[in-house]
Short mmCIF file of C-alpha atoms in Angstrom, two decimals:
data_model
loop_
_atom_site.label_atom_id
_atom_site.label_comp_id
_atom_site.label_asym_id
_atom_site.label_seq_id
_atom_site.Cartn_x
_atom_site.Cartn_y
_atom_site.Cartn_z
CA PRO A 1 -9.46 30.90 -12.44
CA HIS A 2 -10.65 29.59 -9.51
CA MET A 3 -14.32 31.73 -8.08
CA SER A 4 -14.61 32.53 -4.24
CA GLU A 5 -18.31 31.50 -2.83
CA HIS A 6 -18.31 34.65 -1.70
CA LEU A 7 -19.86 36.81 -4.44
CA TRP A 8 -23.14 37.49 -1.79
CA LEU A 9 -20.35 39.81 0.16
CA TYR A 10 -17.53 41.44 -2.53
CA GLU A 11 -20.73 42.31 -5.19
CA GLY A 12 -23.80 42.08 -2.77
CA GLN A 13 -22.64 43.79 0.07
CA THR A 14 -21.52 46.74 -1.88
CA GLU A 15 -24.60 46.55 -4.33
CA TYR A 16 -26.69 47.06 -0.94
CA ALA A 17 -24.41 49.53 0.95
CA ALA A 18 -25.15 51.88 -2.02
CA HIS A 19 -28.94 51.73 -1.82
CA HIS A 20 -28.76 51.64 2.22
CA ALA A 21 -26.31 54.71 2.63
CA GLN A 22 -28.25 57.02 0.74
CA VAL A 23 -31.54 56.27 2.88
CA MET A 24 -29.26 56.61 6.03
CA ALA A 25 -28.07 60.13 4.76
CA GLY A 26 -31.52 61.28 4.00
CA LEU A 27 -30.64 61.27 -0.03
CA ILE A 28 -33.37 59.14 -0.97
CA THR A 29 -36.75 58.49 0.83
CA PRO A 30 -37.61 54.77 3.04
CA ASP A 31 -40.15 54.72 0.05
CA GLU A 32 -37.84 54.82 -2.55
CA PHE A 33 -35.71 52.69 -0.95
CA LEU A 34 -38.31 50.00 -0.40
CA ARG A 35 -39.27 49.99 -3.91
CA ARG A 36 -35.77 49.75 -4.82
CA MET A 37 -35.59 46.27 -2.81
CA GLN A 38 -39.09 45.71 -3.92
CA ASP A 39 -37.76 45.59 -7.57
CA LYS A 40 -35.07 43.76 -6.93
CA ILE A 41 -37.11 40.93 -5.65
CA ASP A 42 -39.16 40.61 -8.49
CA MET A 43 -35.94 40.70 -10.98
CA SER A 44 -34.32 37.85 -8.52
CA GLN A 45 -37.56 35.68 -8.56
CA ASN A 46 -39.12 36.52 -11.80
CA HIS A 47 -35.35 36.02 -13.78
CA TYR A 48 -33.32 33.90 -11.70
CA ASN A 49 -33.19 30.76 -9.96
CA ASP A 50 -34.20 31.00 -6.52
CA SER A 51 -33.39 27.80 -5.55
CA LEU A 52 -29.83 27.57 -6.08
CA SER A 53 -27.33 27.63 -3.53
CA PHE A 54 -25.42 31.08 -3.98
CA THR A 55 -22.25 29.48 -2.76
CA GLU A 56 -22.42 27.04 -5.30
CA MET A 57 -23.72 29.90 -8.00
CA SER A 58 -20.40 32.05 -6.85
CA ARG A 59 -18.17 29.03 -7.55
CA ARG A 60 -18.98 27.96 -10.82
CA CYS A 61 -20.73 31.23 -12.24
CA LEU A 62 -17.77 31.45 -14.71
CA ASP A 63 -19.43 28.40 -16.59
CA GLU A 64 -22.42 26.19 -15.77
CA TYR A 65 -24.24 29.16 -13.37
CA LYS A 66 -23.23 31.77 -16.00
CA PRO A 67 -26.54 33.01 -16.57
CA GLU A 68 -27.14 33.44 -13.05
CA TYR A 69 -24.02 35.70 -12.40
CA THR A 70 -25.95 38.94 -12.41
CA ASN A 71 -28.62 38.07 -9.89
CA VAL A 72 -25.36 39.44 -7.67
CA TYR A 73 -26.71 42.50 -8.20
CA GLN A 74 -30.37 41.42 -7.12
CA LYS A 75 -30.62 38.85 -4.62
CA GLY A 76 -27.07 39.02 -3.74
CA ALA A 77 -27.91 42.19 -2.06
CA LEU A 78 -31.16 41.04 -0.63
CA ILE A 79 -29.13 39.01 1.23
CA ASN A 80 -27.48 41.37 2.62
CA MET A 81 -30.56 43.15 3.31
CA CYS A 82 -32.16 40.18 5.40
CA LEU A 83 -28.35 40.02 7.23
CA ASP A 84 -28.62 44.01 8.18
CA ILE A 85 -32.08 42.85 9.72
CA GLU A 86 -31.24 39.64 11.41
CA LEU A 87 -28.51 41.66 13.13
CA ARG A 88 -30.14 44.48 13.56
CA GLU A 89 -32.97 42.68 15.50
CA LEU A 90 -30.43 40.51 17.77
CA SER A 91 -28.63 43.58 18.47
CA GLY A 92 -31.15 45.60 19.82
CA GLY A 93 -31.01 47.83 16.54
CA LYS A 94 -27.66 48.90 17.35
CA TYR A 95 -25.52 46.43 14.74
CA GLY A 96 -25.82 45.87 11.51
CA THR A 97 -23.92 45.02 8.07
CA ARG A 98 -22.11 48.38 8.26
CA ASP A 99 -20.65 47.36 11.35
CA LEU A 100 -20.13 43.82 10.10
CA MET A 101 -17.60 45.16 7.83
CA ARG A 102 -15.59 47.35 9.81
CA ASP A 103 -15.14 44.62 11.93
CA LEU A 104 -13.98 42.55 9.38
CA GLY A 105 -11.84 45.29 8.26
CA LYS A 106 -10.09 45.09 11.34
CA GLU A 107 -10.00 41.20 11.42
CA TYR A 108 -8.37 40.94 7.78
CA GLY A 109 -7.22 44.40 6.60
CA MET A 110 -5.77 44.75 3.42
CA ASN A 111 -2.47 42.92 4.23
CA ARG A 112 -4.68 39.80 5.18
CA SER A 113 -7.47 37.37 3.32
CA PHE A 114 -9.29 35.06 4.44
CA ASN A 115 -10.56 31.82 3.70
CA ASP A 116 -13.45 30.94 1.97
CA ASP A 117 -14.42 28.16 4.04
CA GLU A 118 -14.09 30.10 7.29
CA LEU A 119 -15.88 32.92 6.52
CA PHE A 120 -19.24 32.37 7.65
CA ASP A 121 -18.39 31.04 11.31
CA LYS A 122 -16.13 34.07 11.58
CA ILE A 123 -19.00 36.40 11.08
CA ALA A 124 -21.09 34.45 13.74
CA ALA A 125 -17.91 34.19 16.08
CA LEU A 126 -17.77 38.35 15.45
CA THR A 127 -22.03 38.51 16.14
CA TYR A 128 -23.93 35.70 16.55
CA PRO A 129 -24.35 32.10 16.57
CA GLU A 130 -27.64 32.66 14.72
CA ILE A 131 -26.32 34.16 12.14
CA ARG A 132 -24.33 30.92 11.20
CA THR A 133 -28.03 29.27 10.98
CA PHE A 134 -28.65 32.43 8.37
CA PHE A 135 -26.20 31.62 6.14
CA ALA A 136 -26.36 27.91 6.10
CA LYS A 137 -30.05 28.23 5.01
CA TYR A 138 -30.13 30.90 2.99
CA VAL A 139 -27.13 31.28 1.31
CA GLU A 140 -25.17 27.77 1.43
CA GLY A 141 -29.01 26.08 1.49
CA ASN A 142 -31.51 26.08 -1.99
CA THR A 143 -33.88 27.56 0.66
CA PRO A 144 -35.43 31.09 -0.99
CA ILE A 145 -35.35 33.77 1.71
CA PRO A 146 -38.75 34.15 3.00
CA TYR A 147 -38.53 38.48 2.42
CA GLU A 148 -42.49 38.85 3.79
CA ASP A 149 -41.14 37.48 7.32
CA TYR A 150 -38.24 39.72 7.59
CA PHE A 151 -40.21 42.45 6.30
CA ALA A 152 -42.39 42.12 8.94
CA ARG A 153 -39.70 42.48 11.64
CA VAL A 154 -39.26 46.23 10.64
CA GLY A 155 -42.72 46.99 10.55
CA VAL A 156 -43.10 46.46 6.47
CA ILE A 157 -45.89 44.59 4.87
CA LEU A 158 -46.97 44.12 0.70
CA SER A 159 -49.37 46.03 -0.43
CA ALA A 160 -53.12 44.49 -1.14
CA PRO A 161 -53.24 42.77 -4.64
CA GLU A 162 -54.75 44.41 -7.70
CA LYS A 163 -55.26 43.88 -10.86
CA GLU A 164 -54.00 46.20 -13.61
CA LYS A 165 -54.14 45.91 -17.62
CA LYS A 166 -51.12 45.75 -19.58
CA LEU A 167 -49.67 45.11 -22.61
CA SER A 168 -47.65 41.63 -23.13
CA MET A 169 -44.86 40.96 -24.53
CA GLY A 170 -46.05 37.13 -25.77
CA ASN A 171 -45.95 35.64 -22.71
CA VAL A 172 -42.83 33.42 -23.10
CA ALA A 173 -40.28 32.60 -20.74
CA LEU A 174 -36.94 34.74 -21.51
CA ASN A 175 -33.59 34.17 -19.91
CA MET A 176 -31.59 37.72 -19.69
CA MET A 177 -27.46 37.10 -19.76
CA MET A 178 -24.39 38.98 -20.88
CA GLY A 179 -22.71 37.62 -23.96
CA GLU A 180 -19.26 38.77 -25.53
CA GLU A 181 -21.30 41.50 -27.60
CA GLY A 182 -23.39 42.81 -25.36
CA PRO A 183 -26.72 41.64 -23.41
CA VAL A 184 -28.68 38.54 -24.79
CA VAL A 185 -32.22 38.05 -24.42
CA GLU A 186 -33.38 34.71 -25.31
CA VAL A 187 -36.76 32.72 -25.44
CA VAL A 188 -36.72 29.43 -23.20
CA SER A 189 -40.22 28.44 -23.10
CA THR A 190 -42.85 28.96 -24.76
CA ASP A 191 -44.91 26.75 -22.79
CA GLY A 192 -47.54 29.76 -21.47
CA MET A 193 -47.25 31.47 -24.70
CA ASN A 194 -50.80 33.67 -25.30
CA ALA A 195 -52.66 34.88 -28.33
CA PHE A 196 -50.07 37.39 -28.99
CA GLY A 197 -47.15 35.52 -28.25
CA LYS A 198 -48.70 32.84 -31.20
CA GLU A 199 -49.10 35.63 -33.34
CA LEU A 200 -45.99 36.79 -33.61
CA GLY A 201 -44.73 33.34 -33.69
CA TYR A 202 -41.72 32.81 -31.29
CA GLU A 203 -39.59 29.86 -30.99
CA VAL A 204 -37.51 28.55 -28.11
CA GLY A 205 -33.89 30.10 -28.85
CA ASP A 206 -35.12 32.94 -30.52
CA ARG A 207 -32.75 35.33 -29.41
CA LEU A 208 -34.30 39.52 -28.84
CA VAL A 209 -32.58 41.91 -31.56
CA SER A 210 -35.22 45.10 -31.13
CA ILE A 211 -38.35 46.07 -30.13
CA ASN A 212 -39.90 47.95 -32.44
CA GLY A 213 -37.16 49.34 -34.02
CA VAL A 214 -35.13 49.83 -30.32
CA GLN A 215 -32.19 47.53 -30.39
CA ILE A 216 -31.44 46.09 -27.14
CA SER A 217 -27.79 46.17 -27.60
CA GLU A 218 -27.80 49.58 -27.44
CA VAL A 219 -30.34 50.62 -24.74
CA GLY A 220 -30.35 47.33 -22.80
CA PRO A 221 -33.12 44.77 -22.46
CA MET A 222 -34.53 46.28 -19.75
CA GLN A 223 -35.05 50.16 -21.55
CA ALA A 224 -36.08 48.40 -24.66
CA PHE A 225 -38.75 46.92 -22.75
CA GLU A 226 -39.99 49.93 -20.97
CA SER A 227 -39.79 51.58 -24.27
CA PHE A 228 -42.40 49.27 -25.91
CA ARG A 229 -44.90 49.61 -22.71
CA THR A 230 -44.69 53.16 -22.85
CA GLN A 231 -44.73 54.21 -26.65
CA THR A 232 -46.89 51.76 -27.72
CA LYS A 233 -50.95 50.73 -26.84
CA ALA A 234 -53.36 48.33 -27.98
CA GLY A 235 -53.91 47.53 -31.15
CA ASP A 236 -50.79 49.30 -32.76
CA PRO A 237 -48.83 47.19 -34.81
CA VAL A 238 -45.71 45.23 -33.54
CA ALA A 239 -42.36 44.57 -35.16
CA ILE A 240 -39.88 42.34 -32.83
CA GLU A 241 -36.76 41.21 -34.59
CA VAL A 242 -34.69 38.15 -33.28
CA MET A 243 -31.84 36.14 -34.31
CA ARG A 244 -33.11 32.30 -35.15
CA THR A 245 -31.18 29.38 -36.13
CA ASN A 246 -32.50 26.35 -38.19
CA LYS A 247 -32.30 22.98 -37.74
CA LYS A 248 -29.37 23.27 -39.80
CA GLY A 249 -27.44 25.26 -37.60
CA LYS A 250 -27.45 28.77 -39.70
CA THR A 251 -28.49 31.43 -37.85
CA LYS A 252 -30.49 34.44 -39.80
CA MET A 253 -32.70 37.62 -38.64
CA VAL A 254 -36.58 37.16 -38.97
CA THR A 255 -39.03 39.96 -38.53
CA LEU A 256 -42.20 38.64 -35.60
CA LYS A 257 -45.01 40.78 -36.49
CA GLY A 258 -48.24 41.00 -34.92
CA THR A 259 -51.11 43.40 -33.04
CA ALA A 260 -50.21 45.10 -29.67
CA MET A 261 -52.67 43.43 -27.11
CA GLU A 262 -53.23 44.00 -23.35
CA VAL A 263 -53.69 41.37 -20.77
CA GLU A 264 -55.16 41.41 -17.19
CA VAL A 265 -52.03 40.99 -14.77
CA ASN A 266 -51.37 41.23 -10.92
CA LYS A 267 -49.93 44.85 -10.35
CA PRO A 268 -47.23 44.98 -8.45
CA ARG A 269 -47.22 44.84 -5.05
CA GLN A 270 -45.42 48.01 -3.22
CA LEU A 271 -43.24 47.42 0.08
CA VAL A 272 -45.32 49.72 2.37
CA VAL A 273 -45.18 50.51 6.68
CA ASP A 274 -47.48 48.69 8.49
CA PRO A 275 -50.07 51.20 9.98
CA HIS A 276 -50.79 48.20 12.67
CA ALA A 277 -47.32 48.07 13.37
CA GLY A 278 -46.14 47.55 16.70
CA SER A 279 -43.28 49.74 18.69
CA ALA A 280 -40.66 47.24 18.67
CA GLU A 281 -41.25 47.11 14.98
CA ASN A 282 -41.06 50.66 14.10
CA THR A 283 -38.19 51.32 15.66
CA LEU A 284 -36.75 48.65 14.83
CA ARG A 285 -37.38 50.12 10.97
CA SER A 286 -35.93 53.38 12.26
CA ALA A 287 -32.89 51.67 13.61
CA TRP A 288 -32.26 50.23 10.02
CA LEU A 289 -33.33 52.93 7.82
CA THR A 290 -32.32 55.95 9.37
CA GLY A 291 -29.37 54.77 12.00
CA SER A 292 -31.88 56.22 14.93
#
């Protein structure tokens, strides 16, 4: 099958709109909306290739870039968030992605589709020439989006860096993807493995099955990790089941055992309203998050 290069629109816009509609309607607070966007930034930057052309990934998401596909719900939504801010800045707060979707609906509708290679030019024609540059750089191109620059335009900043102690999973690089039987979490690098990871004995290629009895296939990777963090204390015994393939190509279940260990890490920085933001930034933020 031929995949469209515009998953940023089909999936990303849908995901962004699901959250943005809630804050616009007052169903969630602006702080909650910003927290959700920060979670997407963290996930996108830590678990996917942030320098990969999004249109290229979309076209080849069934084969070469299959592990990157679920980034459509992270970076795909964030592309639309930044596009929304860009449009609102150019229009003095009067025009955003909701308006763009309405206008695209009028232009194409149910009985007329668009050609993949003309969509960016069409959107720029409907809106502003600067939007074509945005697409070329951050969607077609491989330049990571400078999120802090976009948030600064609406008077939002990242909180100051802080340290905290957190249970370690061994500091190995993990790749999350969808397999035929559900989510798969695979160890892809042990280069930065810490003492806990060495005690467990991770190997590249290990596929995590369970963490202290919590089955990843049943609850999903994020819930399994969260359960480990909330139900385990430093010094507790840890058992992680993995599927491991040996040099002969045979796969078997191996139980890795160790003692839970805390490490000092950078506390996740939160998006907060800048108390020193100017009136222009505050007005634009209000238009973006409340429509007023």
